[in-house]
Coordinates of C-alpha atoms and ligand atoms in Angstrom, one line a residue:
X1 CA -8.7 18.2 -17.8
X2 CA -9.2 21.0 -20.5
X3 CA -10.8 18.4 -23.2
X4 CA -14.1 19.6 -24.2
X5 CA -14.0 22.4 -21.9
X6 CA -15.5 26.0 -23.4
X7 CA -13.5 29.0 -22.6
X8 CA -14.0 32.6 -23.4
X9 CA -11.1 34.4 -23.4
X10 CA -11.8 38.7 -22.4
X11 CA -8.4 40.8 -23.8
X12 CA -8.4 44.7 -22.8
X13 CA -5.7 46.9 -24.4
X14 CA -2.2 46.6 -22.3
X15 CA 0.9 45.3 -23.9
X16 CA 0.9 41.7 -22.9
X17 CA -2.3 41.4 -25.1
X18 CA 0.3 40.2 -27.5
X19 CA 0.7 37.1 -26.0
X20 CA -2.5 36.1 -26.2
X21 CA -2.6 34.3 -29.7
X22 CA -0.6 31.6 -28.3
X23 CA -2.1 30.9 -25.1
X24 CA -5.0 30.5 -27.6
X25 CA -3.1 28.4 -29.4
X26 CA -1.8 26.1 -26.1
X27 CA -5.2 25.9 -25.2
X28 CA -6.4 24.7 -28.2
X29 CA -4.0 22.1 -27.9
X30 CA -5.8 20.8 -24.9
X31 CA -8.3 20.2 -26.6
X32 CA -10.7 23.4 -25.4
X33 CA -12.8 25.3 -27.1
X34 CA -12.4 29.0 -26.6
X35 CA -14.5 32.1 -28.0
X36 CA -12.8 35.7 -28.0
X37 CA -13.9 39.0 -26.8
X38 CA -12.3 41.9 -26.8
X39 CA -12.3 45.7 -25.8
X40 CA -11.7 48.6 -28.6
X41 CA -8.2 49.3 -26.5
X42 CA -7.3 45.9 -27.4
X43 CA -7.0 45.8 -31.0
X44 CA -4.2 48.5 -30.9
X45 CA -2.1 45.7 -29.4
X46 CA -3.7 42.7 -31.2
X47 CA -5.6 42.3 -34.2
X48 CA -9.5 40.7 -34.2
X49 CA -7.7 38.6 -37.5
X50 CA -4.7 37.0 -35.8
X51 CA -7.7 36.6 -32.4
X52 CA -10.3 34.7 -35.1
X53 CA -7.4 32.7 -36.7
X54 CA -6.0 31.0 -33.8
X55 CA -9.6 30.8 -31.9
X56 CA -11.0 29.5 -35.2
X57 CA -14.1 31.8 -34.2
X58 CA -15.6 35.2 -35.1
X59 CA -14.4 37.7 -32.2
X60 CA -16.7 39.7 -30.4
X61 CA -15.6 43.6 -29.8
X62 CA -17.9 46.3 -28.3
X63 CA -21.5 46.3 -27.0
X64 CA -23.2 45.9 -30.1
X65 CA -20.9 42.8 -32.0
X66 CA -21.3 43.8 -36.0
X67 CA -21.6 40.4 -37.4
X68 CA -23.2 37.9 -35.5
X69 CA -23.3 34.4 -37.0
X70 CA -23.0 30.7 -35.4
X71 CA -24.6 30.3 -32.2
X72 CA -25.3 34.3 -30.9
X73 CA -28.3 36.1 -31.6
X74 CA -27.4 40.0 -32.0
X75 CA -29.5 41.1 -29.2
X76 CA -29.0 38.4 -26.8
X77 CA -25.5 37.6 -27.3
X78 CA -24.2 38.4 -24.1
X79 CA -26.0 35.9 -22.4
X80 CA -25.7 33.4 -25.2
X81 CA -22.1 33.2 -24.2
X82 CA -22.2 33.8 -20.8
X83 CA -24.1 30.5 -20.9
X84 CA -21.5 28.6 -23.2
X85 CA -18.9 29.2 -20.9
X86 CA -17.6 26.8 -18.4
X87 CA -15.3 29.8 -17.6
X88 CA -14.2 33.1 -18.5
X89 CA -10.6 34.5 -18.6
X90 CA -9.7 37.8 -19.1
X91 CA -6.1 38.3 -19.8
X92 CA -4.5 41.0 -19.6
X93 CA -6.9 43.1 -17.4
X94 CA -5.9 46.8 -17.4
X95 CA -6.4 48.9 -14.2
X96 CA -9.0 50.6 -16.4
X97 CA -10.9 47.2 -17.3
X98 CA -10.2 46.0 -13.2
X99 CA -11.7 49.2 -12.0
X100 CA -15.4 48.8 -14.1
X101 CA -15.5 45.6 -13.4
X102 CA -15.4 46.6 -9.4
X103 CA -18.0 49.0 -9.9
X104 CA -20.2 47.2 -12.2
X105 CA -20.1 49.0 -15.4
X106 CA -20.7 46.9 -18.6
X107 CA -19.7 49.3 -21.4
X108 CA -18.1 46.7 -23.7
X109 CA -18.0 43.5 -24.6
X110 CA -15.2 42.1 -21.9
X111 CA -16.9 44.3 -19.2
X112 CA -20.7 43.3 -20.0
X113 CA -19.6 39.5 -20.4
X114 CA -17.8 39.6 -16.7
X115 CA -21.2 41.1 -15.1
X116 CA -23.4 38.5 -16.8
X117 CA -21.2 34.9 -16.1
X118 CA -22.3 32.6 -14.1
X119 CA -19.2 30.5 -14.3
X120 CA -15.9 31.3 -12.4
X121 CA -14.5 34.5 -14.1
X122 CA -10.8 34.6 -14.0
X123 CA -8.9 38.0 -13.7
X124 CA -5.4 38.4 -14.6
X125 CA -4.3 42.2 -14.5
X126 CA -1.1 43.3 -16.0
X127 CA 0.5 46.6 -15.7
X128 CA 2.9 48.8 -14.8
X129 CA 4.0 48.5 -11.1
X130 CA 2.9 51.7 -9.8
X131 CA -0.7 52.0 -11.5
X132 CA -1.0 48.1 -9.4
X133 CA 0.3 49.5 -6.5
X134 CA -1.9 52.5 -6.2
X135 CA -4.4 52.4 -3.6
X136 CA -7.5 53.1 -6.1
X137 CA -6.1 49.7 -7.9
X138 CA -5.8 47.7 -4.9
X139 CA -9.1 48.4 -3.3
X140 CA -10.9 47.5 -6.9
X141 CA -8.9 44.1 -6.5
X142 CA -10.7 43.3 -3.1
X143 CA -13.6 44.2 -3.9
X144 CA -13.4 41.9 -7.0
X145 CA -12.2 39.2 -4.9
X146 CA -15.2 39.7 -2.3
X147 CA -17.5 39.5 -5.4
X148 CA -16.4 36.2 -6.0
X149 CA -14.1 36.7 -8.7
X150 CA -10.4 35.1 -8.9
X151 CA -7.4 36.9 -9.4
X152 CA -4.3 35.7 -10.5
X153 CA -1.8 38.0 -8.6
X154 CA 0.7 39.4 -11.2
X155 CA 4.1 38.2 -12.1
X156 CA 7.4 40.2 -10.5
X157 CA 10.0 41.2 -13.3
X158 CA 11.2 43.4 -16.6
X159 CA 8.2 45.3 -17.5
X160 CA 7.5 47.0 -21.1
X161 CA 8.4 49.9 -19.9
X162 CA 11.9 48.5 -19.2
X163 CA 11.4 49.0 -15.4
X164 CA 11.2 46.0 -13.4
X165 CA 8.4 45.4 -10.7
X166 CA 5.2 43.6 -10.0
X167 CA 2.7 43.8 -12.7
X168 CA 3.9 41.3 -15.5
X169 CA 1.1 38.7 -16.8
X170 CA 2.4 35.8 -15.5
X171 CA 3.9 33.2 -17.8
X172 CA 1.2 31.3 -19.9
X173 CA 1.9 27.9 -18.5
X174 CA 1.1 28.9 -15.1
X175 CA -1.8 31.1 -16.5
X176 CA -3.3 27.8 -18.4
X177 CA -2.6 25.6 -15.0
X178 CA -4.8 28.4 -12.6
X179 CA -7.6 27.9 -15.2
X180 CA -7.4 23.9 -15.3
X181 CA -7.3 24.0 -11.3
X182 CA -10.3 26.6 -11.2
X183 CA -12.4 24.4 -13.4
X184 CA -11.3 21.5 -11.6
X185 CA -12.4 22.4 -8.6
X186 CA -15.6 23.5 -9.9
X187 CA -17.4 20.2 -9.1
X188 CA -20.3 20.2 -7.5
X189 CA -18.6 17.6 -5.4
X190 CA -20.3 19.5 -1.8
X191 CA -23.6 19.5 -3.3
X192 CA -25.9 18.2 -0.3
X193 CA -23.1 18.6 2.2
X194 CA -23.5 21.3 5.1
X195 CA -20.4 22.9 5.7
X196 CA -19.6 25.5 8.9
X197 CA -17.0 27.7 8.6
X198 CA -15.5 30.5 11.1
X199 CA -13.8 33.5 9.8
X200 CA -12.0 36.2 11.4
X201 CA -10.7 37.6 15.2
X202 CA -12.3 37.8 18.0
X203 CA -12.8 40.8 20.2
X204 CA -12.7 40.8 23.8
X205 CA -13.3 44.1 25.3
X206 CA -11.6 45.6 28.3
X207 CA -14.1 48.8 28.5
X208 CA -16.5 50.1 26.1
X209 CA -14.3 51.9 23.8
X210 CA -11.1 49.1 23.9
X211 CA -10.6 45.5 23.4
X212 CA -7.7 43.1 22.7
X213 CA -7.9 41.8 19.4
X214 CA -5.5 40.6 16.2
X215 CA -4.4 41.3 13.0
X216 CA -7.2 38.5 11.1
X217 CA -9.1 40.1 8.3
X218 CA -10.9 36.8 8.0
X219 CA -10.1 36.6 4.3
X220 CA -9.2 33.0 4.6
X221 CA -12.2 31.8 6.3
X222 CA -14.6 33.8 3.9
X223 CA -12.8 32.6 1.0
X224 CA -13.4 29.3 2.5
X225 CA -16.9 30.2 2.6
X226 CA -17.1 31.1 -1.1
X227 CA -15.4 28.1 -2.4
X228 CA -17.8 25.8 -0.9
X229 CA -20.7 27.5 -1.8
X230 CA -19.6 27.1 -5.5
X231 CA -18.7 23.1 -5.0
X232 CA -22.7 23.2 -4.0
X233 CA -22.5 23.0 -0.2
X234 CA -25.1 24.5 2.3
X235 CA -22.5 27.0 4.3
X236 CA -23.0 28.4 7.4
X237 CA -20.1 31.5 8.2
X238 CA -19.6 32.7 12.1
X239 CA -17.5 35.5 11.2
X240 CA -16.1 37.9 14.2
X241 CA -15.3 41.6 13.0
X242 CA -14.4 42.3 9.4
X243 CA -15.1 44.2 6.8
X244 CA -16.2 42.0 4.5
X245 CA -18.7 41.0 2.1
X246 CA -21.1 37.9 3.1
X247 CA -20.5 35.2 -0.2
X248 CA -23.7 34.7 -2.2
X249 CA -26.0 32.2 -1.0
X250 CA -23.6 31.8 3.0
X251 CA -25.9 32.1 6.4
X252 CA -24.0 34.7 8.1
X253 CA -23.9 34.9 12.2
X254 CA -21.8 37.9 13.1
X255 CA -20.2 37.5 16.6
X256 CA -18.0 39.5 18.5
X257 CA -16.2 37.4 21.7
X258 CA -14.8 34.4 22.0
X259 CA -17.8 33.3 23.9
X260 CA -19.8 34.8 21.5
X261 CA -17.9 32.6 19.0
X262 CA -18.1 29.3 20.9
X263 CA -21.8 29.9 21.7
X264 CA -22.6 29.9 18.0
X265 CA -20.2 27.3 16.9
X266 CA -22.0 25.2 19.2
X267 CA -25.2 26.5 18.1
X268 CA -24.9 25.4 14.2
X269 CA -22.4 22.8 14.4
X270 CA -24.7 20.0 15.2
X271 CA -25.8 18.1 11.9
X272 CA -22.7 19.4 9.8
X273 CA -20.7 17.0 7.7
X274 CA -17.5 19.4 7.9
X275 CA -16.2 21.9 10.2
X276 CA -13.4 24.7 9.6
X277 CA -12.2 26.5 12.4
X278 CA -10.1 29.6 10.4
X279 CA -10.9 31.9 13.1
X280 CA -8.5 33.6 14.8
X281 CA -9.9 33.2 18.5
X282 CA -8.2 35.2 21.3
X283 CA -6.8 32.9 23.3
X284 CA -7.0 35.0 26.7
X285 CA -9.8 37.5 27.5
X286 CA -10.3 40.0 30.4
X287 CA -11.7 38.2 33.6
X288 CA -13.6 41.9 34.2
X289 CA -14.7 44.3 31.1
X290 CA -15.1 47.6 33.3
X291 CA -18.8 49.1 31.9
X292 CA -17.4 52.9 31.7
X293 CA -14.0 53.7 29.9
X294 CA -10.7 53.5 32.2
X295 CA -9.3 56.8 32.5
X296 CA -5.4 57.1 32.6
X297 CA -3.7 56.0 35.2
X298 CA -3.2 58.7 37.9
X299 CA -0.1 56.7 40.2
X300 CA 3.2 56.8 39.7
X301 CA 3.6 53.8 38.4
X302 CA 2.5 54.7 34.5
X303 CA 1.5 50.7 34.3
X304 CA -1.8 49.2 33.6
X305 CA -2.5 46.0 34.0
X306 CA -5.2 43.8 32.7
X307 CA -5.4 40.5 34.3
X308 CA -7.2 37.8 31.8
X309 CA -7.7 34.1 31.6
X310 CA -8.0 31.9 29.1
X311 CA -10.9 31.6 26.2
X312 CA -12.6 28.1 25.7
X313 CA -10.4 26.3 22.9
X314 CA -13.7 26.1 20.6
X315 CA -11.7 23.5 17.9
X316 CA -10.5 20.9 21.4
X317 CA -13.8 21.2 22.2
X318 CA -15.9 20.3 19.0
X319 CA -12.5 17.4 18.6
X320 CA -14.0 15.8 22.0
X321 CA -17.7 15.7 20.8
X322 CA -16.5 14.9 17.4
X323 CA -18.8 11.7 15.7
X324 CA -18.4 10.9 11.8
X325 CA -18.1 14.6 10.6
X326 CA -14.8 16.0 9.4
X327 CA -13.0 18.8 11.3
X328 CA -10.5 20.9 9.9
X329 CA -8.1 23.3 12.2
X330 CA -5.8 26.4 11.2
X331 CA -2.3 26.7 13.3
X332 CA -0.7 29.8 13.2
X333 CA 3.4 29.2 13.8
X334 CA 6.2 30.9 13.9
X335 CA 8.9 28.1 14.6
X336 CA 9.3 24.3 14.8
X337 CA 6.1 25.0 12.5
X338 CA 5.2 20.7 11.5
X339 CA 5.8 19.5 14.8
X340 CA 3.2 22.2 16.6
X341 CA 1.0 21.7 13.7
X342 CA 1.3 17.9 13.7
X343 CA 0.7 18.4 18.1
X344 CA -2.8 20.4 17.2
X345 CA -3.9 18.6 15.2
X346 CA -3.4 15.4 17.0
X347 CA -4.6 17.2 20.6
X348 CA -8.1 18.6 19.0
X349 CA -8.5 15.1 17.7
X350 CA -8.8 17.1 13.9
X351 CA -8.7 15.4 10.1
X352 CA -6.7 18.1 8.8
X353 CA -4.8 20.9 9.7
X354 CA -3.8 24.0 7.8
X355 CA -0.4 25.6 8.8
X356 CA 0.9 29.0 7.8
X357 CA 3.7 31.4 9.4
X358 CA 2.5 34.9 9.2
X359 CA 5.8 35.7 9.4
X360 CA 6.3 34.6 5.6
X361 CA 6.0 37.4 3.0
X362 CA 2.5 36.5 1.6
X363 CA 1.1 34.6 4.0
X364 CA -1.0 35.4 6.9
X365 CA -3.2 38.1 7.9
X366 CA -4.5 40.5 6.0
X367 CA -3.0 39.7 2.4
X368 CA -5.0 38.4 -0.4
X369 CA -2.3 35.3 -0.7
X370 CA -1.1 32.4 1.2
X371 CA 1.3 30.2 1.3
X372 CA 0.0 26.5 3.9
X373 CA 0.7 23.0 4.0
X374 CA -2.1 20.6 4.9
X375 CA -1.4 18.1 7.3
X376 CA -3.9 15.0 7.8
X377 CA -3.8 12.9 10.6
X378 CA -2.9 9.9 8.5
X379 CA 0.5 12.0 8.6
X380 CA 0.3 13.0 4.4
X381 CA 2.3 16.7 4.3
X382 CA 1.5 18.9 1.6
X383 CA 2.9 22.1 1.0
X384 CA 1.5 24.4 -1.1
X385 CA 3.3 27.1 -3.4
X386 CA 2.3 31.0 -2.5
X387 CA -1.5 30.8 -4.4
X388 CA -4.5 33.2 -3.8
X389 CA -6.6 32.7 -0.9
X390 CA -9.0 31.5 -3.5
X391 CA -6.9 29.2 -4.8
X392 CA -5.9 28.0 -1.1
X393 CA -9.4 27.1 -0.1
X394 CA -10.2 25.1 -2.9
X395 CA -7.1 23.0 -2.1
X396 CA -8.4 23.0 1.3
X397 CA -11.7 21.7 0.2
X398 CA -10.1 18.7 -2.6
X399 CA -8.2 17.5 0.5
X400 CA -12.0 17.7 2.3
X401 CA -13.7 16.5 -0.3
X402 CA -11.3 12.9 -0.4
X403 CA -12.1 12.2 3.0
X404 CA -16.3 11.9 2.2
Ligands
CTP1 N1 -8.8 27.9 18.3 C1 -10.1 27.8 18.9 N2 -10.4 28.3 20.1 C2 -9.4 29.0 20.7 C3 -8.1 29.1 20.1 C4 -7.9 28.6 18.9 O1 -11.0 27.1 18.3 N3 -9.7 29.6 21.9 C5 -8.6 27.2 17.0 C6 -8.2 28.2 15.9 O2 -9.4 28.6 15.1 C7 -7.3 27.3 15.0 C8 -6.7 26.4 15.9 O3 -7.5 26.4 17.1 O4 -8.1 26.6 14.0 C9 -5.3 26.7 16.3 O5 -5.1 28.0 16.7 P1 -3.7 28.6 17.0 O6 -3.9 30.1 17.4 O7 -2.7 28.3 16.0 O8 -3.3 27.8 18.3 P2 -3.8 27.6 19.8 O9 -4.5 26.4 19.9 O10 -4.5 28.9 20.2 O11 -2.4 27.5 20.5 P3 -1.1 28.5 20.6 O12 -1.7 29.9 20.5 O13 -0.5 28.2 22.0 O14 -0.2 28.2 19.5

């Protein structure tokens, strides 16, 4: 899978730089070719010598590279390489490195080189536990995932420091196998294919100011989005309320109510080779929304009571109408999980159907990982390890993609 394949490796300065010689070295094995950058931090860990040894290749450190020989032009080298690459990994990433990157700066080689890829750019930080865990760190991490970037979450145990926490590069095997499934999936293998996708909870209001609603973030359904748009497909995203950014190249139809939701689902989903329903939908919604905001209740009773009825089930119904496209459901369970999967799936007349328990650490709403098993109606069960949401929907789409 690696043969042939050009990979420039990006090393800022934390500890587990040190490692990075022989995941050079494994990766050469494979057959890969692989070019190294690195920031000024860096070399205190690792020198540029042992870097060009093992690559076989000069190494390229700070925003104006000294020597330039071989295929880079000094003032162009940047997007030289970003050209060469089939993908870019940088390993480890510091909190420092993370937190440019988020915001755009390209003050060094690693930093300049993530800005100008066009390829898949892999991230793997590595740190102590707390500077991961600190707000400032995790909000740099979304917003590098909503810019399309893929991070590999960190490894759990002994840290340099001798502490023990999150924040270890993970081991190099399972670094290596991330970037042979990345640049698997980076076919072009939706290229003509038009692809809907819904993201996200629904809203159904009760008055103006309130509304029943869920925990979705609509993560799943925008990484969904993402990945497709990278395999080449023409995506079009209903997303209800999040806070998130729209993936390059996605239509985008914001909705807020089931209704709304259903009305737009119906709207695009004519013509589509493949529909994915990861939308959260309320499944019951006021039968009245009261125009002005309810005040407290004055009686005795201290009770409110909303009476609702039931949404449209948007997936049973675009399962009835369904001609030769594919249709992919979500089922969120919390017990006798493959049985109520494998009762969806067969009820709303689907292809596939992606389970997860949000009850699982990791999985669910509103984390940046999952952990599913796909079910297809040919009765195939495939559970998949806890992976990125990233990683998730490309193994959505593969399982899509053999059903063409
Ligand atoms: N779904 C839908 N319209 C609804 C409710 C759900 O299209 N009104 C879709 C969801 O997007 C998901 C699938 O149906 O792809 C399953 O949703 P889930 O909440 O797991 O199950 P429900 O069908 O709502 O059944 P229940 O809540 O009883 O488990």
């Amino acid at each position: 899978m690696l043969t042939g394949k050009r990979i420039l490796i990006g090393i800022t300065g934390g500890i587990a730089a040190y490692k990075i010689p022989q995941l050079i070295r494994d990766f050469k094995k494979t057959g890969s070719d692989i070019r190294v950058v690195m920031t000024d931090s860096a070399k205190e860990f690792v020198t540029p010598l042992t870097l060009s040894t093992v690559s076989g290749d000069e190494v390229i450190i700070g925003t104006f590279p000294e020597q330039s020989s071989g295929i880079l032009n000094a003032g162009t080298w940047h997007i030289t390489l970003a050209q060469w690459a089939d993908a870019m990994l940088i390993a480890p990433a510091t909190a420092n490195t993370i937190a440019k990157i988020a915001h755009g700066y390209a003050d060094n080689a690693v930093t300049i080189l993530a800005l100008a890829m066009r390829c898949p750019v892999i991230i793997s930080p590595s740190m102590d536990t707390d500077m991961w865990l600190r707000s400032t760190t995790q909000q740099n991490i979304n917003t590098l995932r909503e810019a399309g970037y893929i991070v590999l979450p960190p490894a759990e145990g002994e840290l340099a420091s001798g502490l023990t926490g999150t924040g270890r590069l993970p081991d190099l095997p399972r670094i290596q196998k991330a970037v042979e499934d990345i640049l698997g999936s980076n076919r072009k293998d939706f290229l003509g294919k038009k692809i809907l996708v819904s993201a996200g909870p629904t809203y159904e209001p009760i008055d103006p100011v309130r509304y029943i609603g869920n925990r979705s973030s609509g993560k799943m359904g925008f990484a969904i989005a993402n990945a497709a748009t990278q395999r080449g497909a023409d995506v079009t995203l209903v997303a209800g309320h999040v806070h998130l950014q729209t993936p390059r190249n996605v239509k985008r139809v914001n909705v807020e109510t089931a209704l709304q939701m259903y009305t737009a689902m119906m709207k695009h989903h004519k013509g589509m080779d493949v529909t994915i329903m990861a939308a959260a939908v309320a499944d019951f919604t006021p039968i009245t929304a009261s125009n002005k905001k309810i005040k407290k209740n004055k009686s005795k009773s201290n009770r409110f009571i909303i009476e609702t009825r039931e949404t449209k089930d948007i997936l049973q119904h675009l399962g009835s109408i369904k001609d030769r496209d594919i249709l992919v459901g979500f089922a969120v369970e919390t017990d006798n999980e493959i049985n109520n999967a494998k009762s969806k799936l067969k009820d709303k007349n689907l292809d596939l159907i992606v389970l997860n328990n949000p009850l699982s650490e990791g999985a669910g709403f509103d984390t940046d990982t999952n952990i599913v098993t796909i079910i297809s109606n040919g009765g195939k069960i495939q559970k998949l390890k806890k992976m990125s949401k990233h990683e998730v929907a490309h193994a959505i789409l593969n399982r899509v993609s053999k059903l063409f």
